[in-house]
Amino acid sequence: MLHLQTEHLIVKDVILNRFKSTRGEPVDTKVCDFDHAQYHILVTAEEKNIMKVSANVRGAAVILNNPTYRAVFDEYFGSYAFPETESSYDITLAIKLDELPPSDAEKEALATLFARIKRYILGSPLLAMGRALDKKSPLTSSLAVEVRYGEYVYFVPRPDRIAVIFDISFKDPTDIAVAKVFMQGFTEASRAKGSATAPQPLFMTTAPTEITDEPELKSTTLKNQSRIGFLSFGVQPRHVEAKSLDNTVDRFVQFRAYLHYHIKCAKSQMHSRMRKRVEHLLQVLNRAIPDVPKVGEARSFLLTGAGSAGI
């Protein structure tokens, strides 16, 4: 299956093209991303040497207002902080265009970093919890992040693991049917050979004990009125080792978009198969049409019963 990239390719291209430009032209680009995220890249004619990149990510306020998770985010973007956040956005960062790194590779790396703002915002809780678990000093505070309206992702640290739980809902009846089969497939696929090293998923229609045992987390489940179920992953210490942590975070940050993308692909594939089947049936029906006799062509009839006896 396809794993979606964590960087926004349009954001990366806009930033990189401005880095390479020698004309110093203004830039004013707004783009959207999965889960209703929005970006605004701005270079004004008055401040040609300052590029402002603003991001509006659902759930960002809960994460960035937490000192522990904000510290993780600032490891990557602290030097680009801008004092005034643009209206309707959660965070605004600034790049000094007259102080860019000299090499093209470094410029591309910087553009890629800013194209992954959403990843570093939503991934900060798991990064912080994963590092703590790897150091044998796990965090104790759980977190619920609303990534879509009524849909939460729960991060619940335990002494020996981290439970990452997705509360999933769809509105379209067909999406609901396909999503149930898709998520049940995750549980079955975990038993397959070669999947033993991945975080073990578990699909359930009721809230798991990690949520129900904490009143603050349990209260958030009331908002989702079209729930399909909960998909829980157990992140083990081997998944948060230094060599594996970034890959683990990437997969979980994009999981909801990954699920939505593959459901749409599954529906498209089923529609294609149905269309081909209908086309085949039409061909069969066309071949079954009797030949129309030509004008003036003689016809013969076979009489039976009284007609054959001349009565």
PDB file of C-alpha atoms in Angstrom:
ATOM      1  CA  MET A   1       0.000   0.000   0.000  1.00  0.00           C
ATOM      2  CA  LEU A   2       1.026   3.577  -0.602  1.00  0.00           C
ATOM      3  CA  HIS A   3       2.458   5.555   2.319  1.00  0.00           C
ATOM      4  CA  LEU A   4       1.733   9.264   1.997  1.00  0.00           C
ATOM      5  CA  GLN A   5       4.578  11.738   2.290  1.00  0.00           C
ATOM      6  CA  THR A   6       4.610  13.993   5.333  1.00  0.00           C
ATOM      7  CA  GLU A   7       5.810  17.081   3.471  1.00  0.00           C
ATOM      8  CA  HIS A   8       3.394  19.221   1.473  1.00  0.00           C
ATOM      9  CA  LEU A   9       4.861  19.255  -2.035  1.00  0.00           C
ATOM     10  CA  ILE A  10       3.247  22.548  -3.091  1.00  0.00           C
ATOM     11  CA  VAL A  11       4.534  24.316   0.024  1.00  0.00           C
ATOM     12  CA  LYS A  12       7.989  22.921  -0.653  1.00  0.00           C
ATOM     13  CA  ASP A  13       7.967  24.015  -4.297  1.00  0.00           C
ATOM     14  CA  VAL A  14       6.764  27.547  -3.505  1.00  0.00           C
ATOM     15  CA  ILE A  15       9.416  28.044  -0.820  1.00  0.00           C
ATOM     16  CA  LEU A  16      12.207  26.479  -2.863  1.00  0.00           C
ATOM     17  CA  ASN A  17      11.383  28.504  -5.992  1.00  0.00           C
ATOM     18  CA  ARG A  18      11.515  31.708  -3.956  1.00  0.00           C
ATOM     19  CA  PHE A  19      14.848  30.637  -2.462  1.00  0.00           C
ATOM     20  CA  LYS A  20      16.298  30.209  -5.950  1.00  0.00           C
ATOM     21  CA  SER A  21      14.767  33.358  -7.421  1.00  0.00           C
ATOM     22  CA  THR A  22      17.047  36.314  -8.137  1.00  0.00           C
ATOM     23  CA  ARG A  23      14.259  38.814  -8.892  1.00  0.00           C
ATOM     24  CA  GLY A  24      13.005  39.178  -5.328  1.00  0.00           C
ATOM     25  CA  GLU A  25       9.338  39.000  -6.319  1.00  0.00           C
ATOM     26  CA  PRO A  26       6.527  38.997  -3.705  1.00  0.00           C
ATOM     27  CA  VAL A  27       4.810  35.722  -2.823  1.00  0.00           C
ATOM     28  CA  ASP A  28       1.280  35.215  -1.517  1.00  0.00           C
ATOM     29  CA  THR A  29       0.224  31.559  -1.681  1.00  0.00           C
ATOM     30  CA  LYS A  30      -2.430  29.723   0.321  1.00  0.00           C
ATOM     31  CA  VAL A  31      -2.788  25.950   0.126  1.00  0.00           C
ATOM     32  CA  CYS A  32      -4.657  23.214   2.000  1.00  0.00           C
ATOM     33  CA  ASP A  33      -3.648  19.802   3.256  1.00  0.00           C
ATOM     34  CA  PHE A  34      -5.252  16.653   4.619  1.00  0.00           C
ATOM     35  CA  ASP A  35      -7.342  16.988   7.809  1.00  0.00           C
ATOM     36  CA  HIS A  36      -8.323  20.585   6.958  1.00  0.00           C
ATOM     37  CA  ALA A  37      -4.819  21.981   7.490  1.00  0.00           C
ATOM     38  CA  GLN A  38      -3.975  25.294   5.791  1.00  0.00           C
ATOM     39  CA  TYR A  39      -0.737  27.067   4.924  1.00  0.00           C
ATOM     40  CA  HIS A  40       0.036  30.639   3.947  1.00  0.00           C
ATOM     41  CA  ILE A  41       3.400  31.605   2.436  1.00  0.00           C
ATOM     42  CA  LEU A  42       3.882  35.369   2.287  1.00  0.00           C
ATOM     43  CA  VAL A  43       6.646  37.656   1.030  1.00  0.00           C
ATOM     44  CA  THR A  44       5.523  41.276   0.740  1.00  0.00           C
ATOM     45  CA  ALA A  45       6.950  43.981  -1.496  1.00  0.00           C
ATOM     46  CA  GLU A  46       7.780  46.008   1.620  1.00  0.00           C
ATOM     47  CA  GLU A  47       9.713  43.161   3.286  1.00  0.00           C
ATOM     48  CA  LYS A  48      11.300  41.265   0.436  1.00  0.00           C
ATOM     49  CA  ASN A  49      13.880  39.636   2.704  1.00  0.00           C
ATOM     50  CA  ILE A  50      11.348  38.068   5.080  1.00  0.00           C
ATOM     51  CA  MET A  51       9.280  35.010   4.175  1.00  0.00           C
ATOM     52  CA  LYS A  52       6.463  34.264   6.601  1.00  0.00           C
ATOM     53  CA  VAL A  53       5.037  30.758   6.715  1.00  0.00           C
ATOM     54  CA  SER A  54       1.807  30.364   8.694  1.00  0.00           C
ATOM     55  CA  ALA A  55       0.040  27.105   9.465  1.00  0.00           C
ATOM     56  CA  ASN A  56      -3.431  26.302  10.709  1.00  0.00           C
ATOM     57  CA  VAL A  57      -3.528  22.697  11.939  1.00  0.00           C
ATOM     58  CA  ARG A  58      -6.486  21.315  13.862  1.00  0.00           C
ATOM     59  CA  GLY A  59      -5.344  20.362  17.350  1.00  0.00           C
ATOM     60  CA  ALA A  60      -2.231  22.537  17.202  1.00  0.00           C
ATOM     61  CA  ALA A  61      -3.351  24.786  20.059  1.00  0.00           C
ATOM     62  CA  VAL A  62      -3.576  21.863  22.518  1.00  0.00           C
ATOM     63  CA  ILE A  63      -0.110  20.656  21.539  1.00  0.00           C
ATOM     64  CA  LEU A  64       1.750  23.956  21.310  1.00  0.00           C
ATOM     65  CA  ASN A  65       0.326  25.218  24.606  1.00  0.00           C
ATOM     66  CA  ASN A  66       1.865  22.229  26.371  1.00  0.00           C
ATOM     67  CA  PRO A  67       5.457  23.116  27.432  1.00  0.00           C
ATOM     68  CA  THR A  68       6.761  19.566  26.932  1.00  0.00           C
ATOM     69  CA  TYR A  69       5.482  19.211  23.384  1.00  0.00           C
ATOM     70  CA  ARG A  70       6.241  22.828  22.486  1.00  0.00           C
ATOM     71  CA  ALA A  71       9.878  22.235  23.458  1.00  0.00           C
ATOM     72  CA  VAL A  72      10.072  19.363  20.974  1.00  0.00           C
ATOM     73  CA  PHE A  73       8.596  21.536  18.220  1.00  0.00           C
ATOM     74  CA  ASP A  74      11.000  24.383  19.028  1.00  0.00           C
ATOM     75  CA  GLU A  75      13.970  22.056  18.542  1.00  0.00           C
ATOM     76  CA  TYR A  76      13.244  22.288  14.826  1.00  0.00           C
ATOM     77  CA  PHE A  77      11.607  25.708  14.456  1.00  0.00           C
ATOM     78  CA  GLY A  78      12.651  27.722  17.505  1.00  0.00           C
ATOM     79  CA  SER A  79      15.130  29.833  15.529  1.00  0.00           C
ATOM     80  CA  TYR A  80      12.399  30.756  13.030  1.00  0.00           C
ATOM     81  CA  ALA A  81       9.818  31.948  15.581  1.00  0.00           C
ATOM     82  CA  PHE A  82       7.903  35.093  14.670  1.00  0.00           C
ATOM     83  CA  PRO A  83       6.404  37.214  17.471  1.00  0.00           C
ATOM     84  CA  GLU A  84       3.076  37.927  15.766  1.00  0.00           C
ATOM     85  CA  THR A  85       0.881  35.032  14.669  1.00  0.00           C
ATOM     86  CA  GLU A  86      -1.189  35.707  11.571  1.00  0.00           C
ATOM     87  CA  SER A  87      -4.923  35.903  12.146  1.00  0.00           C
ATOM     88  CA  SER A  88      -6.800  32.576  11.714  1.00  0.00           C
ATOM     89  CA  TYR A  89      -3.551  30.586  11.949  1.00  0.00           C
ATOM     90  CA  ASP A  90      -2.001  28.679  14.843  1.00  0.00           C
ATOM     91  CA  ILE A  91       1.617  29.593  14.264  1.00  0.00           C
ATOM     92  CA  THR A  92       3.703  31.891  12.073  1.00  0.00           C
ATOM     93  CA  LEU A  93       7.368  31.315  11.319  1.00  0.00           C
ATOM     94  CA  ALA A  94       9.796  33.579   9.458  1.00  0.00           C
ATOM     95  CA  ILE A  95      12.774  32.885   7.194  1.00  0.00           C
ATOM     96  CA  LYS A  96      15.348  35.589   6.516  1.00  0.00           C
ATOM     97  CA  LEU A  97      15.926  35.332   2.781  1.00  0.00           C
ATOM     98  CA  ASP A  98      19.186  37.249   2.964  1.00  0.00           C
ATOM     99  CA  GLU A  99      20.623  34.674   5.388  1.00  0.00           C
ATOM    100  CA  LEU A 100      19.886  31.467   3.493  1.00  0.00           C
ATOM    101  CA  PRO A 101      22.408  28.591   3.485  1.00  0.00           C
ATOM    102  CA  PRO A 102      24.761  28.695   0.495  1.00  0.00           C
ATOM    103  CA  SER A 103      24.295  25.249  -1.054  1.00  0.00           C
ATOM    104  CA  ASP A 104      21.262  24.058  -3.002  1.00  0.00           C
ATOM    105  CA  ALA A 105      21.077  20.904  -0.887  1.00  0.00           C
ATOM    106  CA  GLU A 106      20.794  22.949   2.310  1.00  0.00           C
ATOM    107  CA  LYS A 107      18.137  25.179   0.781  1.00  0.00           C
ATOM    108  CA  GLU A 108      16.107  22.157  -0.258  1.00  0.00           C
ATOM    109  CA  ALA A 109      16.452  20.677   3.236  1.00  0.00           C
ATOM    110  CA  LEU A 110      15.156  23.941   4.728  1.00  0.00           C
ATOM    111  CA  ALA A 111      12.218  24.014   2.305  1.00  0.00           C
ATOM    112  CA  THR A 112      11.416  20.390   3.183  1.00  0.00           C
ATOM    113  CA  LEU A 113      11.500  21.206   6.886  1.00  0.00           C
ATOM    114  CA  PHE A 114       8.905  23.967   6.474  1.00  0.00           C
ATOM    115  CA  ALA A 115       6.800  21.740   4.229  1.00  0.00           C
ATOM    116  CA  ARG A 116       6.568  19.327   7.193  1.00  0.00           C
ATOM    117  CA  ILE A 117       5.258  21.803   9.765  1.00  0.00           C
ATOM    118  CA  LYS A 118       2.093  19.769  10.239  1.00  0.00           C
ATOM    119  CA  ARG A 119       4.133  16.646  10.863  1.00  0.00           C
ATOM    120  CA  TYR A 120       6.211  18.305  13.571  1.00  0.00           C
ATOM    121  CA  ILE A 121       3.150  19.810  15.272  1.00  0.00           C
ATOM    122  CA  LEU A 122       1.046  16.639  15.369  1.00  0.00           C
ATOM    123  CA  GLY A 123       4.092  14.426  15.888  1.00  0.00           C
ATOM    124  CA  SER A 124       5.484  16.325  18.891  1.00  0.00           C
ATOM    125  CA  PRO A 125       3.494  14.332  21.518  1.00  0.00           C
ATOM    126  CA  LEU A 126       4.640  10.980  20.152  1.00  0.00           C
ATOM    127  CA  LEU A 127       8.213  12.263  19.762  1.00  0.00           C
ATOM    128  CA  ALA A 128       8.272  13.397  23.391  1.00  0.00           C
ATOM    129  CA  MET A 129       6.663  10.207  24.710  1.00  0.00           C
ATOM    130  CA  GLY A 130       8.854   8.020  22.514  1.00  0.00           C
ATOM    131  CA  ARG A 131      12.091   9.634  23.666  1.00  0.00           C
ATOM    132  CA  ALA A 132      11.021   9.317  27.293  1.00  0.00           C
ATOM    133  CA  LEU A 133      10.113   5.639  26.862  1.00  0.00           C
ATOM    134  CA  ASP A 134      13.435   4.959  25.141  1.00  0.00           C
ATOM    135  CA  LYS A 135      15.245   6.507  28.131  1.00  0.00           C
ATOM    136  CA  LYS A 136      13.301   4.269  30.565  1.00  0.00           C
ATOM    137  CA  SER A 137      11.572   7.323  32.069  1.00  0.00           C
ATOM    138  CA  PRO A 138       8.092   7.316  30.466  1.00  0.00           C
ATOM    139  CA  LEU A 139       5.810  10.301  30.680  1.00  0.00           C
ATOM    140  CA  THR A 140       2.671  10.018  32.782  1.00  0.00           C
ATOM    141  CA  SER A 141       0.255  12.515  31.185  1.00  0.00           C
ATOM    142  CA  SER A 142      -2.107  11.406  28.413  1.00  0.00           C
ATOM    143  CA  LEU A 143      -3.240  13.655  25.587  1.00  0.00           C
ATOM    144  CA  ALA A 144      -6.309  13.871  23.343  1.00  0.00           C
ATOM    145  CA  VAL A 145      -5.900  15.777  20.066  1.00  0.00           C
ATOM    146  CA  GLU A 146      -8.883  16.588  17.845  1.00  0.00           C
ATOM    147  CA  VAL A 147      -7.475  16.098  14.339  1.00  0.00           C
ATOM    148  CA  ARG A 148     -10.859  16.263  12.583  1.00  0.00           C
ATOM    149  CA  TYR A 149     -14.217  17.485  13.864  1.00  0.00           C
ATOM    150  CA  GLY A 150     -15.308  15.006  16.522  1.00  0.00           C
ATOM    151  CA  GLU A 151     -12.384  12.665  15.790  1.00  0.00           C
ATOM    152  CA  TYR A 152      -9.601  12.438  18.332  1.00  0.00           C
ATOM    153  CA  VAL A 153      -6.221  10.789  18.504  1.00  0.00           C
ATOM    154  CA  TYR A 154      -5.303   9.650  21.989  1.00  0.00           C
ATOM    155  CA  PHE A 155      -1.722   9.311  23.196  1.00  0.00           C
ATOM    156  CA  VAL A 156      -1.615   7.264  26.393  1.00  0.00           C
ATOM    157  CA  PRO A 157       1.855   6.530  27.819  1.00  0.00           C
ATOM    158  CA  ARG A 158       2.423   3.392  29.859  1.00  0.00           C
ATOM    159  CA  PRO A 159       5.578   2.116  31.599  1.00  0.00           C
ATOM    160  CA  ASP A 160       6.255  -0.414  28.831  1.00  0.00           C
ATOM    161  CA  ARG A 161       4.513   1.055  25.780  1.00  0.00           C
ATOM    162  CA  ILE A 162       2.542   3.946  24.277  1.00  0.00           C
ATOM    163  CA  ALA A 163      -1.069   3.422  23.243  1.00  0.00           C
ATOM    164  CA  VAL A 164      -2.011   5.459  20.159  1.00  0.00           C
ATOM    165  CA  ILE A 165      -5.778   5.280  19.617  1.00  0.00           C
ATOM    166  CA  PHE A 166      -7.746   6.683  16.689  1.00  0.00           C
ATOM    167  CA  ASP A 167     -11.442   7.503  17.107  1.00  0.00           C
ATOM    168  CA  ILE A 168     -12.693   7.161  13.529  1.00  0.00           C
ATOM    169  CA  SER A 169     -15.926   8.163  11.836  1.00  0.00           C
ATOM    170  CA  PHE A 170     -17.221   8.614   8.297  1.00  0.00           C
ATOM    171  CA  LYS A 171     -20.455  10.165   7.073  1.00  0.00           C
ATOM    172  CA  ASP A 172     -20.932   8.392   3.738  1.00  0.00           C
ATOM    173  CA  PRO A 173     -22.605   4.948   4.173  1.00  0.00           C
ATOM    174  CA  THR A 174     -20.315   3.341   1.612  1.00  0.00           C
ATOM    175  CA  ASP A 175     -17.245   4.790   3.319  1.00  0.00           C
ATOM    176  CA  ILE A 176     -18.488   3.371   6.624  1.00  0.00           C
ATOM    177  CA  ALA A 177     -18.859  -0.133   5.179  1.00  0.00           C
ATOM    178  CA  VAL A 178     -15.468  -0.089   3.474  1.00  0.00           C
ATOM    179  CA  ALA A 179     -13.747   1.453   6.514  1.00  0.00           C
ATOM    180  CA  LYS A 180     -15.012  -1.304   8.825  1.00  0.00           C
ATOM    181  CA  VAL A 181     -13.629  -3.995   6.530  1.00  0.00           C
ATOM    182  CA  PHE A 182     -10.409  -2.032   6.095  1.00  0.00           C
ATOM    183  CA  MET A 183      -9.796  -1.626   9.835  1.00  0.00           C
ATOM    184  CA  GLN A 184     -10.695  -5.226  10.611  1.00  0.00           C
ATOM    185  CA  GLY A 185      -8.095  -6.119   8.002  1.00  0.00           C
ATOM    186  CA  PHE A 186      -5.451  -4.336  10.053  1.00  0.00           C
ATOM    187  CA  THR A 187      -6.027  -6.707  12.944  1.00  0.00           C
ATOM    188  CA  GLU A 188      -5.930  -9.766  10.689  1.00  0.00           C
ATOM    189  CA  ALA A 189      -2.856  -8.548   8.811  1.00  0.00           C
ATOM    190  CA  SER A 190      -0.958  -8.166  12.083  1.00  0.00           C
ATOM    191  CA  ARG A 191      -0.947 -11.950  12.388  1.00  0.00           C
ATOM    192  CA  ALA A 192       0.699 -12.383   8.981  1.00  0.00           C
ATOM    193  CA  LYS A 193       4.344 -13.293   8.642  1.00  0.00           C
ATOM    194  CA  GLY A 194       6.540 -10.204   8.465  1.00  0.00           C
ATOM    195  CA  SER A 195       4.163  -8.012  10.490  1.00  0.00           C
ATOM    196  CA  ALA A 196       5.341  -9.065  13.947  1.00  0.00           C
ATOM    197  CA  THR A 197       7.700  -6.098  14.257  1.00  0.00           C
ATOM    198  CA  ALA A 198       5.020  -3.464  13.496  1.00  0.00           C
ATOM    199  CA  PRO A 199       2.848  -1.884  16.226  1.00  0.00           C
ATOM    200  CA  GLN A 200       0.010  -4.315  16.881  1.00  0.00           C
ATOM    201  CA  PRO A 201      -3.427  -2.891  15.938  1.00  0.00           C
ATOM    202  CA  LEU A 202      -6.728  -3.720  17.573  1.00  0.00           C
ATOM    203  CA  PHE A 203     -10.120  -2.609  16.225  1.00  0.00           C
ATOM    204  CA  MET A 204     -13.062  -2.279  18.604  1.00  0.00           C
ATOM    205  CA  THR A 205     -16.465  -0.620  18.489  1.00  0.00           C
ATOM    206  CA  THR A 206     -16.333   0.600  22.103  1.00  0.00           C
ATOM    207  CA  ALA A 207     -13.757   2.802  23.794  1.00  0.00           C
ATOM    208  CA  PRO A 208     -10.747   0.885  25.156  1.00  0.00           C
ATOM    209  CA  THR A 209      -9.857   0.987  28.828  1.00  0.00           C
ATOM    210  CA  GLU A 210      -6.991   3.414  28.183  1.00  0.00           C
ATOM    211  CA  ILE A 211      -9.685   6.018  27.408  1.00  0.00           C
ATOM    212  CA  THR A 212     -12.461   5.004  29.790  1.00  0.00           C
ATOM    213  CA  ASP A 213     -10.090   4.906  32.786  1.00  0.00           C
ATOM    214  CA  GLU A 214      -9.335   8.632  32.421  1.00  0.00           C
ATOM    215  CA  PRO A 215     -12.335  10.985  32.769  1.00  0.00           C
ATOM    216  CA  GLU A 216     -10.717  13.759  30.703  1.00  0.00           C
ATOM    217  CA  LEU A 217     -10.215  11.419  27.773  1.00  0.00           C
ATOM    218  CA  LYS A 218     -13.600   9.733  28.175  1.00  0.00           C
ATOM    219  CA  SER A 219     -15.437  13.060  27.989  1.00  0.00           C
ATOM    220  CA  THR A 220     -14.098  13.710  24.482  1.00  0.00           C
ATOM    221  CA  THR A 221     -15.757  10.568  23.086  1.00  0.00           C
ATOM    222  CA  LEU A 222     -19.206  12.161  23.431  1.00  0.00           C
ATOM    223  CA  LYS A 223     -18.530  14.543  20.549  1.00  0.00           C
ATOM    224  CA  ASN A 224     -18.318  11.861  17.860  1.00  0.00           C
ATOM    225  CA  GLN A 225     -21.881  10.962  16.836  1.00  0.00           C
ATOM    226  CA  SER A 226     -21.037   8.931  13.717  1.00  0.00           C
ATOM    227  CA  ARG A 227     -18.327   6.696  15.109  1.00  0.00           C
ATOM    228  CA  ILE A 228     -17.279   3.514  13.342  1.00  0.00           C
ATOM    229  CA  GLY A 229     -14.972   2.401  16.117  1.00  0.00           C
ATOM    230  CA  PHE A 230     -11.573   2.769  17.729  1.00  0.00           C
ATOM    231  CA  LEU A 231      -8.335   1.540  16.217  1.00  0.00           C
ATOM    232  CA  SER A 232      -5.629   1.115  18.849  1.00  0.00           C
ATOM    233  CA  PHE A 233      -1.905   0.611  18.256  1.00  0.00           C
ATOM    234  CA  GLY A 234       0.581  -0.522  20.873  1.00  0.00           C
ATOM    235  CA  VAL A 235       3.888   1.273  20.312  1.00  0.00           C
ATOM    236  CA  GLN A 236       6.659  -0.799  21.888  1.00  0.00           C
ATOM    237  CA  PRO A 237      10.144   0.367  22.995  1.00  0.00           C
ATOM    238  CA  ARG A 238      11.685  -1.023  19.795  1.00  0.00           C
ATOM    239  CA  HIS A 239       9.483   1.322  17.758  1.00  0.00           C
ATOM    240  CA  VAL A 240      10.819   4.434  19.505  1.00  0.00           C
ATOM    241  CA  GLU A 241      14.517   3.709  19.342  1.00  0.00           C
ATOM    242  CA  ALA A 242      16.586   6.499  17.814  1.00  0.00           C
ATOM    243  CA  LYS A 243      16.788   4.751  14.435  1.00  0.00           C
ATOM    244  CA  SER A 244      13.039   4.011  14.275  1.00  0.00           C
ATOM    245  CA  LEU A 245      11.318   6.906  16.039  1.00  0.00           C
ATOM    246  CA  ASP A 246      11.050   9.300  13.070  1.00  0.00           C
ATOM    247  CA  ASN A 247       9.585   6.592  10.849  1.00  0.00           C
ATOM    248  CA  THR A 248       7.076   5.651  13.560  1.00  0.00           C
ATOM    249  CA  VAL A 249       5.971   9.269  13.965  1.00  0.00           C
ATOM    250  CA  ASP A 250       5.598   9.720  10.191  1.00  0.00           C
ATOM    251  CA  ARG A 251       3.281   6.714   9.940  1.00  0.00           C
ATOM    252  CA  PHE A 252       0.995   7.800  12.761  1.00  0.00           C
ATOM    253  CA  VAL A 253       0.790  11.453  11.707  1.00  0.00           C
ATOM    254  CA  GLN A 254      -0.435  10.428   8.248  1.00  0.00           C
ATOM    255  CA  PHE A 255      -2.534   7.444   9.316  1.00  0.00           C
ATOM    256  CA  ARG A 256      -5.948   9.150   9.174  1.00  0.00           C
ATOM    257  CA  ALA A 257      -5.215  10.564   5.699  1.00  0.00           C
ATOM    258  CA  TYR A 258      -3.763   7.177   4.706  1.00  0.00           C
ATOM    259  CA  LEU A 259      -6.978   5.447   5.767  1.00  0.00           C
ATOM    260  CA  HIS A 260      -9.171   7.959   3.927  1.00  0.00           C
ATOM    261  CA  TYR A 261      -7.018   7.769   0.792  1.00  0.00           C
ATOM    262  CA  HIS A 262      -7.128   3.977   0.557  1.00  0.00           C
ATOM    263  CA  ILE A 263     -10.875   3.854   1.181  1.00  0.00           C
ATOM    264  CA  LYS A 264     -11.393   6.197  -1.771  1.00  0.00           C
ATOM    265  CA  CYS A 265      -9.017   4.077  -3.869  1.00  0.00           C
ATOM    266  CA  ALA A 266     -10.916   0.911  -2.901  1.00  0.00           C
ATOM    267  CA  LYS A 267     -14.226   2.505  -3.941  1.00  0.00           C
ATOM    268  CA  SER A 268     -12.721   3.656  -7.228  1.00  0.00           C
ATOM    269  CA  GLN A 269     -11.368   0.178  -7.927  1.00  0.00           C
ATOM    270  CA  MET A 270     -14.756  -1.421  -7.179  1.00  0.00           C
ATOM    271  CA  HIS A 271     -16.504   1.072  -9.458  1.00  0.00           C
ATOM    272  CA  SER A 272     -14.042   0.280 -12.249  1.00  0.00           C
ATOM    273  CA  ARG A 273     -14.678  -3.458 -11.878  1.00  0.00           C
ATOM    274  CA  MET A 274     -18.450  -2.914 -11.918  1.00  0.00           C
ATOM    275  CA  ARG A 275     -18.219  -0.769 -15.057  1.00  0.00           C
ATOM    276  CA  LYS A 276     -16.161  -3.427 -16.809  1.00  0.00           C
ATOM    277  CA  ARG A 277     -18.667  -6.061 -15.761  1.00  0.00           C
ATOM    278  CA  VAL A 278     -21.583  -4.009 -17.137  1.00  0.00           C
ATOM    279  CA  GLU A 279     -19.691  -3.464 -20.404  1.00  0.00           C
ATOM    280  CA  HIS A 280     -19.173  -7.230 -20.685  1.00  0.00           C
ATOM    281  CA  LEU A 281     -22.872  -7.930 -20.059  1.00  0.00           C
ATOM    282  CA  LEU A 282     -23.842  -5.349 -22.702  1.00  0.00           C
ATOM    283  CA  GLN A 283     -21.607  -7.111 -25.215  1.00  0.00           C
ATOM    284  CA  VAL A 284     -23.320 -10.416 -24.409  1.00  0.00           C
ATOM    285  CA  LEU A 285     -26.758  -8.833 -24.820  1.00  0.00           C
ATOM    286  CA  ASN A 286     -25.766  -7.254 -28.141  1.00  0.00           C
ATOM    287  CA  ARG A 287     -24.663 -10.620 -29.476  1.00  0.00           C
ATOM    288  CA  ALA A 288     -27.985 -12.117 -28.386  1.00  0.00           C
ATOM    289  CA  ILE A 289     -30.112  -9.803 -30.607  1.00  0.00           C
ATOM    290  CA  PRO A 290     -31.711 -11.911 -33.426  1.00  0.00           C
ATOM    291  CA  ASP A 291     -30.797 -11.064 -36.987  1.00  0.00           C
ATOM    292  CA  VAL A 292     -33.447  -8.978 -38.760  1.00  0.00           C
ATOM    293  CA  PRO A 293     -34.338 -10.539 -42.163  1.00  0.00           C
ATOM    294  CA  LYS A 294     -33.655  -8.435 -45.229  1.00  0.00           C
ATOM    295  CA  VAL A 295     -36.523  -6.928 -47.242  1.00  0.00           C
ATOM    296  CA  GLY A 296     -37.948  -9.457 -49.707  1.00  0.00           C
ATOM    297  CA  GLU A 297     -36.099 -12.351 -48.147  1.00  0.00           C
ATOM    298  CA  ALA A 298     -38.139 -15.580 -48.257  1.00  0.00           C
ATOM    299  CA  ARG A 299     -39.249 -17.009 -44.999  1.00  0.00           C
ATOM    300  CA  SER A 300     -40.110 -20.594 -44.198  1.00  0.00           C
ATOM    301  CA  PHE A 301     -42.356 -21.759 -41.429  1.00  0.00           C
ATOM    302  CA  LEU A 302     -42.584 -25.151 -39.843  1.00  0.00           C
ATOM    303  CA  LEU A 303     -46.183 -26.094 -39.166  1.00  0.00           C
ATOM    304  CA  THR A 304     -47.064 -28.435 -36.379  1.00  0.00           C
ATOM    305  CA  GLY A 305     -50.234 -30.094 -35.177  1.00  0.00           C
ATOM    306  CA  ALA A 306     -53.362 -29.341 -37.206  1.00  0.00           C
ATOM    307  CA  GLY A 307     -51.518 -27.062 -39.573  1.00  0.00           C
ATOM    308  CA  SER A 308     -49.223 -29.854 -40.737  1.00  0.00           C
ATOM    309  CA  ALA A 309     -52.216 -32.122 -41.461  1.00  0.00           C
ATOM    310  CA  GLY A 310     -53.835 -29.517 -43.740  1.00  0.00           C
ATOM    311  CA  ILE A 311     -56.736 -28.824 -41.407  1.00  0.00           C
TER     312      ILE A 311
END
